[in-house]
């Protein structure tokens, strides 16, 4: 019979902000980090709910004759940005996706991976990637129709979440969706077993479980975000911090 895990389950009734993910260590194993980035594509396609978010929230914002701009904050390996670009192309939506991440390793991986991805899809507008932060974009006066992030909030302490919320309010003209993990015993148990086939040689299992222990629960996010924001349930695996802005958008004229 298989041996049970002798380690006690962590206390998930409170957030554990002292945990550090292995991939956040600048000196971590580069090969394991790159395998982690590569396998995020499978993890996010299965657990993060972006296909439904695109169909229900992002695609309906498209206006004929005007590109819809999307900013992906903390874009990591760029898999969410590439997925959004692929779905939009399939649907005939003029979507312009920009991913930003201050981590040089993530930026390099995203640019390289996207170049190879784009070479196989010459008629598809690929996402662009920049090594910068939301705060720097705000300072530069940049805005986008939609601002998104995936699995970013749990990396941030409460003050940083508030800062991201403030940046998002200034950067987004129409919609913000911050998609993140939910801290719960069910999510912890299911992920600890379900990730095993993808985990070897990567940080997926260790960092995923640490991420769940760092994640916020809905009431915590509501308190941090304040008025005008909603926390919407996804599945056991994710929740979304959402703000909708009803600003009129006119089709662009002839160029």
XYZ file of C-alpha atoms in Angstrom:
255
model
C 0.000 0.000 0.000
C 1.261 3.551 -0.697
C 2.660 5.277 2.330
C 0.798 8.324 3.530
C 2.567 11.654 3.758
C 3.771 11.905 7.384
C 4.078 15.683 7.277
C 1.286 17.573 9.045
C -1.005 19.712 6.945
C -0.236 23.421 7.279
C -2.614 25.768 9.038
C -4.489 27.434 6.187
C -6.757 29.478 8.433
C -4.262 32.314 8.153
C -1.912 33.524 5.450
C 1.782 32.607 5.768
C 3.602 35.638 4.308
C 7.027 34.471 5.494
C 7.254 31.686 2.937
C 9.411 32.365 -0.091
C 8.977 30.612 -3.404
C 12.056 28.934 -4.837
C 11.662 30.666 -8.189
C 11.823 34.076 -6.494
C 15.416 33.378 -5.441
C 17.764 35.122 -7.926
C 20.222 32.263 -7.435
C 17.761 29.429 -8.068
C 18.507 26.644 -10.539
C 17.959 28.159 -13.990
C 17.033 24.879 -15.653
C 14.362 24.165 -13.053
C 13.083 27.733 -13.414
C 12.781 27.410 -17.189
C 10.976 24.082 -16.887
C 8.616 25.755 -14.438
C 7.882 28.580 -16.891
C 7.299 26.051 -19.677
C 4.861 23.984 -17.630
C 2.911 26.999 -16.427
C 1.161 26.839 -19.802
C -0.417 23.508 -18.872
C -1.113 24.516 -15.271
C -2.796 27.777 -16.206
C -4.823 26.267 -19.043
C -6.208 23.680 -16.625
C -6.682 25.717 -13.460
C -6.713 29.460 -14.067
C -9.934 29.904 -16.042
C -8.627 32.381 -18.602
C -10.555 30.969 -21.558
C -13.844 31.707 -19.795
C -12.599 35.121 -18.653
C -11.666 36.014 -22.216
C -15.054 34.914 -23.590
C -17.196 36.501 -20.888
C -15.307 39.647 -19.951
C -12.605 40.641 -22.445
C -13.981 39.730 -25.884
C -17.306 41.585 -25.371
C -15.362 44.841 -24.963
C -14.093 44.729 -28.551
C -15.286 47.617 -30.740
C -15.135 47.361 -34.554
C -12.476 49.587 -36.025
C -10.567 50.037 -32.773
C -7.898 47.772 -31.261
C -8.545 46.515 -27.748
C -5.429 46.895 -25.606
C -4.600 44.543 -22.737
C -1.863 44.876 -20.130
C -0.711 41.698 -18.352
C 1.047 42.751 -15.133
C 3.668 40.333 -13.816
C 3.426 38.342 -17.028
C 6.125 35.813 -16.117
C 6.711 33.372 -18.968
C 3.996 35.035 -21.054
C 1.646 32.068 -21.429
C -1.504 34.017 -20.523
C -0.589 36.841 -22.913
C -0.004 34.346 -25.740
C -3.282 32.561 -25.026
C -5.233 35.828 -25.154
C -3.570 36.737 -28.464
C -4.369 33.299 -29.918
C -8.032 33.356 -28.898
C -8.501 36.886 -30.205
C -6.989 35.986 -33.575
C -9.303 32.987 -33.810
C -12.287 35.255 -33.166
C -11.200 38.064 -35.472
C -10.679 40.464 -32.565
C -7.949 43.097 -32.902
C -6.342 42.540 -29.496
C -2.996 44.159 -28.631
C -1.441 42.467 -25.603
C 1.512 43.836 -23.630
C 3.117 41.821 -20.847
C 5.284 43.518 -18.220
C 7.556 41.943 -15.640
C 10.566 43.437 -13.834
C 12.314 40.045 -13.514
C 15.026 39.759 -16.178
C 14.788 35.966 -16.207
C 11.046 35.986 -16.841
C 11.371 38.703 -19.470
C 14.090 36.818 -21.358
C 12.099 33.584 -21.266
C 8.878 35.257 -22.435
C 10.579 37.040 -25.338
C 12.378 33.892 -26.508
C 9.387 31.613 -26.135
C 7.104 34.074 -27.903
C 9.530 34.476 -30.819
C 9.439 30.711 -31.411
C 5.676 30.647 -30.897
C 5.168 33.520 -33.337
C 7.348 31.905 -36.016
C 4.774 29.109 -36.231
C 1.926 31.643 -36.429
C 3.102 34.299 -38.909
C -0.370 35.813 -39.381
C -0.989 36.353 -35.664
C -0.001 39.550 -33.855
C 2.177 38.356 -30.955
C 2.143 39.955 -27.527
C 4.879 42.444 -26.730
C 6.918 42.191 -23.542
C 8.571 44.936 -21.543
C 10.776 44.759 -18.486
C 9.022 47.303 -16.298
C 6.435 47.687 -13.529
C 2.882 48.954 -13.216
C 4.131 51.890 -11.169
C 6.499 52.966 -13.949
C 3.681 52.742 -16.495
C 1.512 54.959 -14.298
C 4.342 57.472 -13.998
C 4.648 57.500 -17.786
C 0.926 58.205 -18.159
C 0.167 55.012 -20.076
C -3.314 53.486 -20.155
C -4.892 50.309 -21.527
C -8.442 49.127 -22.062
C -7.969 46.063 -19.880
C -5.493 45.261 -17.104
C -5.026 41.662 -15.992
C -2.686 39.613 -13.865
C -2.388 35.919 -13.149
C -1.135 34.432 -9.878
C 0.492 37.701 -8.866
C -1.431 38.826 -5.785
C -0.146 36.092 -3.483
C 3.415 37.261 -4.148
C 2.522 40.672 -2.713
C 2.175 41.828 0.860
C -0.953 43.848 1.774
C 0.670 47.216 1.081
C 1.809 46.000 -2.334
C -1.685 44.721 -3.139
C -3.095 48.158 -2.325
C -0.449 49.742 -4.547
C -1.311 47.399 -7.427
C -5.003 48.201 -6.969
C -4.217 51.912 -7.146
C -2.028 51.443 -10.225
C -4.706 49.344 -11.912
C -7.332 52.030 -11.364
C -5.115 54.513 -13.188
C -3.973 52.155 -15.951
C -7.301 50.544 -16.939
C -9.938 52.401 -18.937
C -12.547 49.620 -18.943
C -11.765 46.471 -16.963
C -9.368 45.009 -14.394
C -9.129 41.284 -13.656
C -6.541 40.086 -11.139
C -6.767 36.299 -11.170
C -5.191 34.486 -8.225
C -5.178 31.373 -6.090
C -7.581 30.728 -3.233
C -6.151 29.623 0.104
C -8.129 26.579 1.219
C -7.541 23.031 2.466
C -9.296 21.617 -0.608
C -7.080 23.518 -3.033
C -3.976 22.492 -1.097
C -4.884 18.796 -1.057
C -5.929 18.615 -4.689
C -2.938 20.544 -5.997
C -0.425 18.552 -3.943
C -1.525 15.370 -5.723
C -2.692 16.680 -9.088
C 0.555 18.464 -9.939
C 2.747 15.384 -9.469
C 2.871 14.368 -13.173
C 4.148 17.823 -14.164
C 6.389 18.505 -11.187
C 9.662 16.565 -11.778
C 12.631 18.818 -12.443
C 10.670 22.000 -11.757
C 9.497 24.177 -8.875
C 5.826 23.514 -9.583
C 4.937 21.447 -6.547
C 7.014 23.174 -3.874
C 6.228 26.674 -5.083
C 2.587 25.904 -5.805
C 1.989 24.683 -2.266
C 3.844 27.665 -0.837
C 1.774 29.935 -3.064
C -1.437 28.463 -1.684
C -0.234 29.152 1.836
C 0.564 32.758 0.871
C -2.711 33.278 -1.010
C -5.517 35.521 0.187
C -9.103 34.497 0.890
C -11.981 36.573 -0.553
C -12.652 38.647 2.567
C -8.979 39.599 2.804
C -8.930 40.790 -0.812
C -12.155 42.758 -0.397
C -10.716 44.570 2.593
C -7.513 45.405 0.721
C -9.139 46.537 -2.527
C -11.872 48.725 -1.094
C -14.993 50.207 -2.739
C -15.641 49.577 -6.413
C -13.962 46.188 -6.474
C -15.538 42.734 -6.450
C -14.036 39.376 -5.532
C -15.661 36.767 -7.738
C -15.390 33.012 -7.254
C -13.939 30.815 -9.956
C -13.369 27.216 -8.956
C -11.588 25.674 -6.002
C -8.380 26.810 -7.728
C -8.874 30.513 -8.386
C -10.720 33.718 -7.582
C -10.791 37.064 -9.353
C -10.449 40.595 -8.047
C -12.429 42.600 -10.606
C -13.210 46.228 -11.321
C -15.417 47.282 -14.230
C -15.280 50.832 -15.530
C -18.078 52.045 -17.831
C -16.164 54.583 -19.867
C -17.488 55.246 -23.388
C -15.219 54.045 -26.164
C -15.702 55.316 -29.702
C -14.543 53.472 -32.821
C -11.453 55.017 -34.312
C -11.899 56.832 -37.573
C -10.045 56.297 -40.859
C -6.304 56.608 -40.746
